[in-house]
XYZ file of C-alpha atoms in Angstrom:
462
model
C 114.345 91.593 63.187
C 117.706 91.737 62.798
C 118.314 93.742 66.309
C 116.088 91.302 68.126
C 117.872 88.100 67.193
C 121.363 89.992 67.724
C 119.269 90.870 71.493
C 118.118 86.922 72.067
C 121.726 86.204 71.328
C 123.564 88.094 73.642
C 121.035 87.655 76.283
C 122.650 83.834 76.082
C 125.085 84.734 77.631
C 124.725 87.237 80.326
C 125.062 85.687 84.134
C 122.588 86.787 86.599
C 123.545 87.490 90.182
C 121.128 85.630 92.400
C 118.748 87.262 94.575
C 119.165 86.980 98.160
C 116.760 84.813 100.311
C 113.917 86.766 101.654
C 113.164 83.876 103.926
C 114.467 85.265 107.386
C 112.107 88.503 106.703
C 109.376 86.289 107.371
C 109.263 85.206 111.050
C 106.448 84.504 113.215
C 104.857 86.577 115.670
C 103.575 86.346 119.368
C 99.698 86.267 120.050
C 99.874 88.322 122.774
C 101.058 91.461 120.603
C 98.397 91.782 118.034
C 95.811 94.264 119.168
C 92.349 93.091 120.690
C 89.269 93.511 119.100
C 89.753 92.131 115.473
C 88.658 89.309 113.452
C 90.345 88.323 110.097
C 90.789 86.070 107.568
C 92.052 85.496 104.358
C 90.591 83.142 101.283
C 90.372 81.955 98.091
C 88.247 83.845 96.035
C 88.505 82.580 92.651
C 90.683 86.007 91.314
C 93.455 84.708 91.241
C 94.406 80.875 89.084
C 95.306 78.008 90.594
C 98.529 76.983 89.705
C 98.838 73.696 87.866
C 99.849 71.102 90.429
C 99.272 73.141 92.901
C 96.909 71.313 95.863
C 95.245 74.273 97.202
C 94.011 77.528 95.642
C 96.167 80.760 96.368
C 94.835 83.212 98.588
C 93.233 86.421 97.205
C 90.818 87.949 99.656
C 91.266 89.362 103.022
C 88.485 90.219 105.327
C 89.173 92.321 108.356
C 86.227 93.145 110.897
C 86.620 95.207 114.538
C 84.913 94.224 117.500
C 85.289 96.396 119.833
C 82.284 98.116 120.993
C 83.666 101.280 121.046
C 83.409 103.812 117.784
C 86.748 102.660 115.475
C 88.263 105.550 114.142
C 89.722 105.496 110.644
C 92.106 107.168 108.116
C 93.879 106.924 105.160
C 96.009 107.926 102.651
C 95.475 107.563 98.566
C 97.879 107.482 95.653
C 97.983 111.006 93.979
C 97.644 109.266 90.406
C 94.957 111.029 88.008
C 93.532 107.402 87.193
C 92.527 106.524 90.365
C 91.238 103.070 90.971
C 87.555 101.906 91.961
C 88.548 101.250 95.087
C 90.510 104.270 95.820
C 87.305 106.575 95.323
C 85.071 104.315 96.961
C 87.363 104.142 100.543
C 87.358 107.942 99.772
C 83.793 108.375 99.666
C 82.771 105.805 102.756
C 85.462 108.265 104.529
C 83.427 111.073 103.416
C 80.431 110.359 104.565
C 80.901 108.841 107.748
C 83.196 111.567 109.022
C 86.502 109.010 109.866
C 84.493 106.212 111.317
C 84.418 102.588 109.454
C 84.348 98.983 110.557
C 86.380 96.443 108.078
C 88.374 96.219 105.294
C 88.411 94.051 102.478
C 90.998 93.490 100.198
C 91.516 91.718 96.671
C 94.820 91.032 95.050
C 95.140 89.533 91.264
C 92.663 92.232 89.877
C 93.379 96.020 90.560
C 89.896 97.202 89.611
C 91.417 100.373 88.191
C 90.579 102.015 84.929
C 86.951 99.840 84.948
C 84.346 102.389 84.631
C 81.492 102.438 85.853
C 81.104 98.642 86.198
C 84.017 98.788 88.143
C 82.815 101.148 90.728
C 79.803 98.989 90.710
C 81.892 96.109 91.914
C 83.686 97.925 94.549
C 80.733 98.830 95.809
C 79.003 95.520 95.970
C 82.338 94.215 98.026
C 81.662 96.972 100.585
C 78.075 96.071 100.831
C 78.422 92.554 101.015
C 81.792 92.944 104.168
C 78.899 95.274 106.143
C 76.774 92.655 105.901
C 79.117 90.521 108.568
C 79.485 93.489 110.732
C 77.348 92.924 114.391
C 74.211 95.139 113.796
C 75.235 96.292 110.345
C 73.423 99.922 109.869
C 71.770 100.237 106.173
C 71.825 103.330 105.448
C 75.970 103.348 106.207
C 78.733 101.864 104.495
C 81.260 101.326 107.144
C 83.429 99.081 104.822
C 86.999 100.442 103.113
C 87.785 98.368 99.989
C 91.476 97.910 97.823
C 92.209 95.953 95.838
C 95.584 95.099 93.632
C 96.891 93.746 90.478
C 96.519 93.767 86.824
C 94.873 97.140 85.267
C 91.825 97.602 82.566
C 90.318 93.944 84.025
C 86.995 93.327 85.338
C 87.008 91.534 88.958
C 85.353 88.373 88.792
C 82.514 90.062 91.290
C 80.073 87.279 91.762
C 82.553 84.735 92.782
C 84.333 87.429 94.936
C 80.728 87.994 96.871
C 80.081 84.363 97.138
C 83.315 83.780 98.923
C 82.193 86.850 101.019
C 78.753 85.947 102.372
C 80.121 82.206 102.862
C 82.481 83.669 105.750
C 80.256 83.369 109.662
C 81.762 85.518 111.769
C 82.089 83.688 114.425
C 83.553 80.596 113.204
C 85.064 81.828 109.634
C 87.521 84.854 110.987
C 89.640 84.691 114.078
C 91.934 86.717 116.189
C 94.607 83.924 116.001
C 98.189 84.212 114.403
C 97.314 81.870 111.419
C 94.529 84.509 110.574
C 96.353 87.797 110.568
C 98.583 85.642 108.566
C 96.268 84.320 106.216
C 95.002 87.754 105.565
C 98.346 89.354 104.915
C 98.914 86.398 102.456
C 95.551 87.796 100.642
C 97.570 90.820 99.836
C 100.077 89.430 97.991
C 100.997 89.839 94.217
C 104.396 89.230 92.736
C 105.980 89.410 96.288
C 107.375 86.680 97.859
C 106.212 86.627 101.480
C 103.634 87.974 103.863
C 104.577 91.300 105.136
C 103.198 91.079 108.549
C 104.433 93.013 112.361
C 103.490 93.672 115.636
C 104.303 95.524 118.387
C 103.375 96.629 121.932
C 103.969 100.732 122.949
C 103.021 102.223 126.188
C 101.427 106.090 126.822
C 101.671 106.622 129.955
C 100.555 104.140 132.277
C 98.739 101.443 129.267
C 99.743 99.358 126.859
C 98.144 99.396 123.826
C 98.920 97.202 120.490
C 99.908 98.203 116.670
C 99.846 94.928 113.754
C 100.317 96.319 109.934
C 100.083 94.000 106.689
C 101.186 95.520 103.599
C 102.173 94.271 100.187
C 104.420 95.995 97.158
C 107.514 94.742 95.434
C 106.758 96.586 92.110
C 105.133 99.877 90.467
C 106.815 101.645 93.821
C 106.741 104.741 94.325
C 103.996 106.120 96.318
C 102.669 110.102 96.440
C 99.723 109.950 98.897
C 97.462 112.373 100.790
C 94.837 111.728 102.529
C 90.894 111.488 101.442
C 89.723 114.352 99.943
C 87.667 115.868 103.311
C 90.508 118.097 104.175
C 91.212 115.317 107.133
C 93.953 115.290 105.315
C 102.182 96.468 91.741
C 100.854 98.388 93.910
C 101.478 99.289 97.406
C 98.508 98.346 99.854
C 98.928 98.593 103.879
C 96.680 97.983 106.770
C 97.689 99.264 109.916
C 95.315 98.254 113.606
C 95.657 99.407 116.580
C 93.344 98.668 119.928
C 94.297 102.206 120.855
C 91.108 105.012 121.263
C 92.364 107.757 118.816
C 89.534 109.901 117.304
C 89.345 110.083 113.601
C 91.111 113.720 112.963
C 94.197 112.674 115.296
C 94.842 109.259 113.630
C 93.696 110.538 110.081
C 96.448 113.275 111.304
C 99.652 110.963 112.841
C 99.108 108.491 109.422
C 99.410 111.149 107.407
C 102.484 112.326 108.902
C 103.906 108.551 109.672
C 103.324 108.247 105.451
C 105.063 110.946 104.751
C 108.228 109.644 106.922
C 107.913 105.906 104.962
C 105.370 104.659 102.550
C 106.210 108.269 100.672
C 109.906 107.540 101.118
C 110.336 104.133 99.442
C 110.793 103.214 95.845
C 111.519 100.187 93.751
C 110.963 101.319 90.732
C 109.989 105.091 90.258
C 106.292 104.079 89.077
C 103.587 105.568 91.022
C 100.360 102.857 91.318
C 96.910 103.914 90.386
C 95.750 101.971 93.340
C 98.136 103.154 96.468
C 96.075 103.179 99.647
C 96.931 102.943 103.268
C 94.426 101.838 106.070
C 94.790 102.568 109.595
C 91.512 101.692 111.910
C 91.904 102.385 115.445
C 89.288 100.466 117.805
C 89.863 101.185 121.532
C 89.545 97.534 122.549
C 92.194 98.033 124.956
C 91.029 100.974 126.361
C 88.379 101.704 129.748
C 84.392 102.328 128.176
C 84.896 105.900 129.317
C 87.987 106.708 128.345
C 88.327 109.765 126.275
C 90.241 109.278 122.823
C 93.692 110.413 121.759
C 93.168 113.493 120.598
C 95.957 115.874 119.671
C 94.285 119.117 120.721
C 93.003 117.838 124.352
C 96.293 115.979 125.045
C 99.209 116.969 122.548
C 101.512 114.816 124.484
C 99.912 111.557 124.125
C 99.469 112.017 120.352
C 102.940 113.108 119.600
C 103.966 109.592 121.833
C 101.279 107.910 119.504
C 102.253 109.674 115.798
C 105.738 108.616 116.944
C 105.433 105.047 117.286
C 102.612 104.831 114.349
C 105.773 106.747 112.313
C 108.497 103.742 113.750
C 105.956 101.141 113.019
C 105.511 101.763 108.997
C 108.696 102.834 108.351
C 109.495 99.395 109.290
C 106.683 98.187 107.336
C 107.524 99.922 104.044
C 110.908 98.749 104.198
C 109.932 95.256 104.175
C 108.572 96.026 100.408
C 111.513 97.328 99.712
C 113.559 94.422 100.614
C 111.052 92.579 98.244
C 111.568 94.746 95.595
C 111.104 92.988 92.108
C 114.649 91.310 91.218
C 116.218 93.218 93.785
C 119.717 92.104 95.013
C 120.530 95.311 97.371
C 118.477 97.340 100.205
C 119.781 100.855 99.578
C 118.710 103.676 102.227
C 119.611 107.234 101.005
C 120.023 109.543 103.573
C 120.447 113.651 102.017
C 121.431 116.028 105.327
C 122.427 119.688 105.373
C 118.934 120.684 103.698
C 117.708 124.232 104.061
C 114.434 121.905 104.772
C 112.817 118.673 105.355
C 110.722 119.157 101.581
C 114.129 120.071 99.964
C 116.137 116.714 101.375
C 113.070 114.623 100.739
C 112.970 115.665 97.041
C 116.751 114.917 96.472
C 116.668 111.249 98.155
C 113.391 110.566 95.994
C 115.100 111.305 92.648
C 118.585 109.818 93.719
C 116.351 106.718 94.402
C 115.079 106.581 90.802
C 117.818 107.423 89.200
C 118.266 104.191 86.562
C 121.573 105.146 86.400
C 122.404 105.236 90.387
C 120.089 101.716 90.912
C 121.940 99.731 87.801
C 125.638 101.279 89.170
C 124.122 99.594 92.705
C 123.369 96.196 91.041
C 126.862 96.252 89.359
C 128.805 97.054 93.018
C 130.236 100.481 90.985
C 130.530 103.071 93.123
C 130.035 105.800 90.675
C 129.502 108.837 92.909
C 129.327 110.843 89.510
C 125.983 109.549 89.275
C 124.714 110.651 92.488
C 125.666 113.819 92.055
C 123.964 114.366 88.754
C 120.713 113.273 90.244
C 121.040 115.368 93.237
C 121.888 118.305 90.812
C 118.777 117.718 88.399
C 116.303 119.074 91.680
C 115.725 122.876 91.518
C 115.872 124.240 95.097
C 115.654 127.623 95.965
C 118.456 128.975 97.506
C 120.434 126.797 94.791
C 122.832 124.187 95.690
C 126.541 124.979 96.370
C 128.211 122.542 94.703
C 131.416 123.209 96.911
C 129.462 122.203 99.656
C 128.672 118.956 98.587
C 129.708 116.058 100.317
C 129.286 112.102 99.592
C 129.722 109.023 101.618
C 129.330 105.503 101.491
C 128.181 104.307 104.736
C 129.252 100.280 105.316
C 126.812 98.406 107.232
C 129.168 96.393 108.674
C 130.266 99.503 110.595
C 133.726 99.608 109.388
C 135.504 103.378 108.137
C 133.307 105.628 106.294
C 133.712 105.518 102.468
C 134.310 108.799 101.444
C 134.230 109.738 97.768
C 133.481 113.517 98.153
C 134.299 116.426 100.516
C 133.251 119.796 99.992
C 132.744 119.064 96.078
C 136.558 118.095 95.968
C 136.858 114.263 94.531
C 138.555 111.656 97.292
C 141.049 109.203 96.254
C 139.049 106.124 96.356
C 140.310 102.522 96.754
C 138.250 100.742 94.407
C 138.844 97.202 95.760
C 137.424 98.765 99.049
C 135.187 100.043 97.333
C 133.351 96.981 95.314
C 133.600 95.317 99.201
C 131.724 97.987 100.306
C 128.943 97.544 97.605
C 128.967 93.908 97.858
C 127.264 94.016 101.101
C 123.226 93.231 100.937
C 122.464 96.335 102.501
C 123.859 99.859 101.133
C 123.977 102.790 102.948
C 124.666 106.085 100.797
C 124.700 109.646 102.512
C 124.853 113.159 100.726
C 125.714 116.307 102.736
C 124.391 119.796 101.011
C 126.018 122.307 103.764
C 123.086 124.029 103.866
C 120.920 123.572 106.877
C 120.305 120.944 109.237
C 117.320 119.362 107.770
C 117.183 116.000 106.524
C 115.727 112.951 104.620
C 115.831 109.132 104.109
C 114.445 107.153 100.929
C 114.764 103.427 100.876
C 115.296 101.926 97.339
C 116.722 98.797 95.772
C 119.108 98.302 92.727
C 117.784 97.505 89.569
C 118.594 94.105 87.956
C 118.248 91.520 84.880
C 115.577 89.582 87.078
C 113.350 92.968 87.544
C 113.279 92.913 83.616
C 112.155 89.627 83.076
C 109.419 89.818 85.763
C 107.784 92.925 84.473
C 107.874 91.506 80.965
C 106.206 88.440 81.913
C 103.638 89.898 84.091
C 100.373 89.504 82.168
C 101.393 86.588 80.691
């Protein structure tokens, strides 16, 4: 008792660094670059509460539907996690059987559906039946629907109010292709972060121009592992990503695995891997000629490395966003490890210098303590081992100004600390670690950890 009072009044008196306004992260986006051939919305479903005061009911269900009369192609890629959520096996399963081909999404946020039993994958269920029930000639022997959902674990979805906000939604006059509705539906995905995480792009093969939008959501429990659904195809972070390109279902199942890999698998806010992880690409052809043949990295290597490439640009972008949304965060950190004997190897080192407590708390309190980024890089068994007079490290400043060097070839720099703190009192931190041994390399994206990422995880259920 004694402790805790001693805690309450020390806690008095700490000051707490502000977090910086996400605002300018959210921007709107042209029409004319979100791909044809979708319909979505986003409601209120009755998951989440309404907020005393508030005058309209928060958003907590997104419905997305193609249109395009052309097979859509999907893929995804599932959290690793042993307690995989309802929806995670269900999406895996609808996969499964339908060889890489589905037709919607729908997604929940305020209830993750995860360690629920047998009710739970009940539930799931009845949302995918109840989404292929607005699909145009809905086939009833085949679920064509992928479900996630995010939020609090060991709670029951409210399932008949979710399915009566589902079969209320026509179509025709309910979903849209407009801006307010992709917007809407990214809103739906949203759980302690503070803004829709919504892009779009155009990128050309060849001669056409097809169209990429993502949503995606995270801003705690981040740090993904995923693979893809178990067919050999090979807070929470959820992410949709559409394209009106023709891919077939082994070459996009194939470039978002690889594009994962390269960003949703290199991000972390707070080392904690989700039981509910999942993202969604669908691929529709909208934009493409009836008889044109699909991307397909065996007939046409070429234009699926162009494609895998831009899906790759186009996430990494989106994870980054929940990054800079990271619970309480005050700092974007990316942490590049180069000189690698391999891509694996580099990957490995930025991941645990990106969880490192020590490193992330250092990063809140502007210290550059380099000592702690070496002690992280050194805790990662590699074989050959690491040559610690090979080692250098470097503070890159974003504002472009002189590299901060602290290390060279494991010999200590002399480092001006006032530089230093000015360095690390920039929004964005850029920290770089050279092994000398190869010329493969890795980037992670993290945040700092701060008094404000406490007090939101301790208040979460409550």
């Amino acid at each position: 008792m004694t402790s805790n009072i001693l805690f309450k009044r020390l806690s008095s008196t700490i000051s707490f660094k502000p977090t910086p306004s996400k605002s300018h992260l959210h921007k709107p986006i042209q029409g004319d670059l979100f791909p044809s051939g979708y319909l979505l919305t986003g409601i209120h479903s009755g998951v989440k509460k309404n907020k005393s005061g508030s005058p309209t009911p928060p958003v907590d269900l997104a419905v997305i539907l193609s249109t395009s009369p052309r097979p859509t192609s999907a893929a995804a890629c599932f959290t690793r996690n042993a307690f995989k959520a309802a929806p995670v096996l269900v999406s895996e399963e609808v996969l499964v059987r339908n060889g890489g081909r589905a037709r919607a999404v729908v997604v929940n946020s305020g209830c993750a559906n995860a360690v629920t039993g047998a009710r739970g994958l009940e539930d799931a269920w009845k949302m995918v039946k109840a989404t292929d029930a607005l699909l145009s000639t809905p086939d009833a022997q085949t679920s064509e629907t992928l479900v996630m959902s995010t939020g609090v674990i060991g709670q029951h979805l409210p399932i008949t109010s979710i399915l009566s906000a589902i079969s209320s939604l026509n179509p025709t006059s309910s979903l849209s292709s407009m801006f307010s509705a992709w917007e809407s539906a990214a809103q739906a995905f949203l759980t302690t972060g503070t803004f829709p995480k919504l892009r779009a792009r155009t990128f050309q093969i060849g001669d056409k121009t097809y169209r990429l939008a993502g949503m995606d959501k995270g801003a705690g429990m981040i740090h993904p592992s995923m693979r893809p659904a178990k067919t050999g195809l090979h807070a929470t972070l959820l992410g949709c990503v559409l394209t009106d390109a023709p891919v077939s279902p082994r070459s996009l199942q194939s470039a978002l695995t690889y594009a994962v890999d390269r960003s949703f698998n290199s991000i972390s806010v707070d080392g904690e891997m989700s039981t509910n992880d999942t993202i969604v690409a669908l691929a529709n052809g909208a934009a493409a000629a009836e008889k044109e043949l699909e991307i397909d990295e065996e007939r046409n290597e070429g234009e699926y490395l162009v494609f895998r490439d831009e899906l790759t640009s186009f996430t990494q972008e989106l994870a980054q966003l929940v990054v800079r949304d990271g619970e309480g965060a005050t700092k974007f950190v990316a942490v590049t490890v180069k000189g690698a004997s391999s891509y694996a190897a580099a990957h490995s080192i930025a991941s645990r210098i990106s969880i490192s407590a020590l490193v992330k708390t250092a990063l809140y309190g502007e210290d550059a303590n380099w000592g702690r980024i070496l002690a992280a890089t050194g805790s990662v068994p590699l074989s050959p081992e690491i040559n610690p007079a090979r080692v250098s490290v470097t503070f890159v400043p974003a504002d472009g100004s002189a590299l901060l060097r602290v290390l060279t070839d494991g010999e200590p720099e002399r480092v001006d600390e006032v530089r230093a703190k000015k360095v690390l009192e920039m929004e964005d931190v850029n920290i770089e670690v050279d092994l000398g041994m190869g010329n493969e390399q890795a980037t992670y994206w993290t945040c700092d950890f701060s008094y404000e990422y406490v007090r939101i995880n301790g208040d979460y259920r409550s």
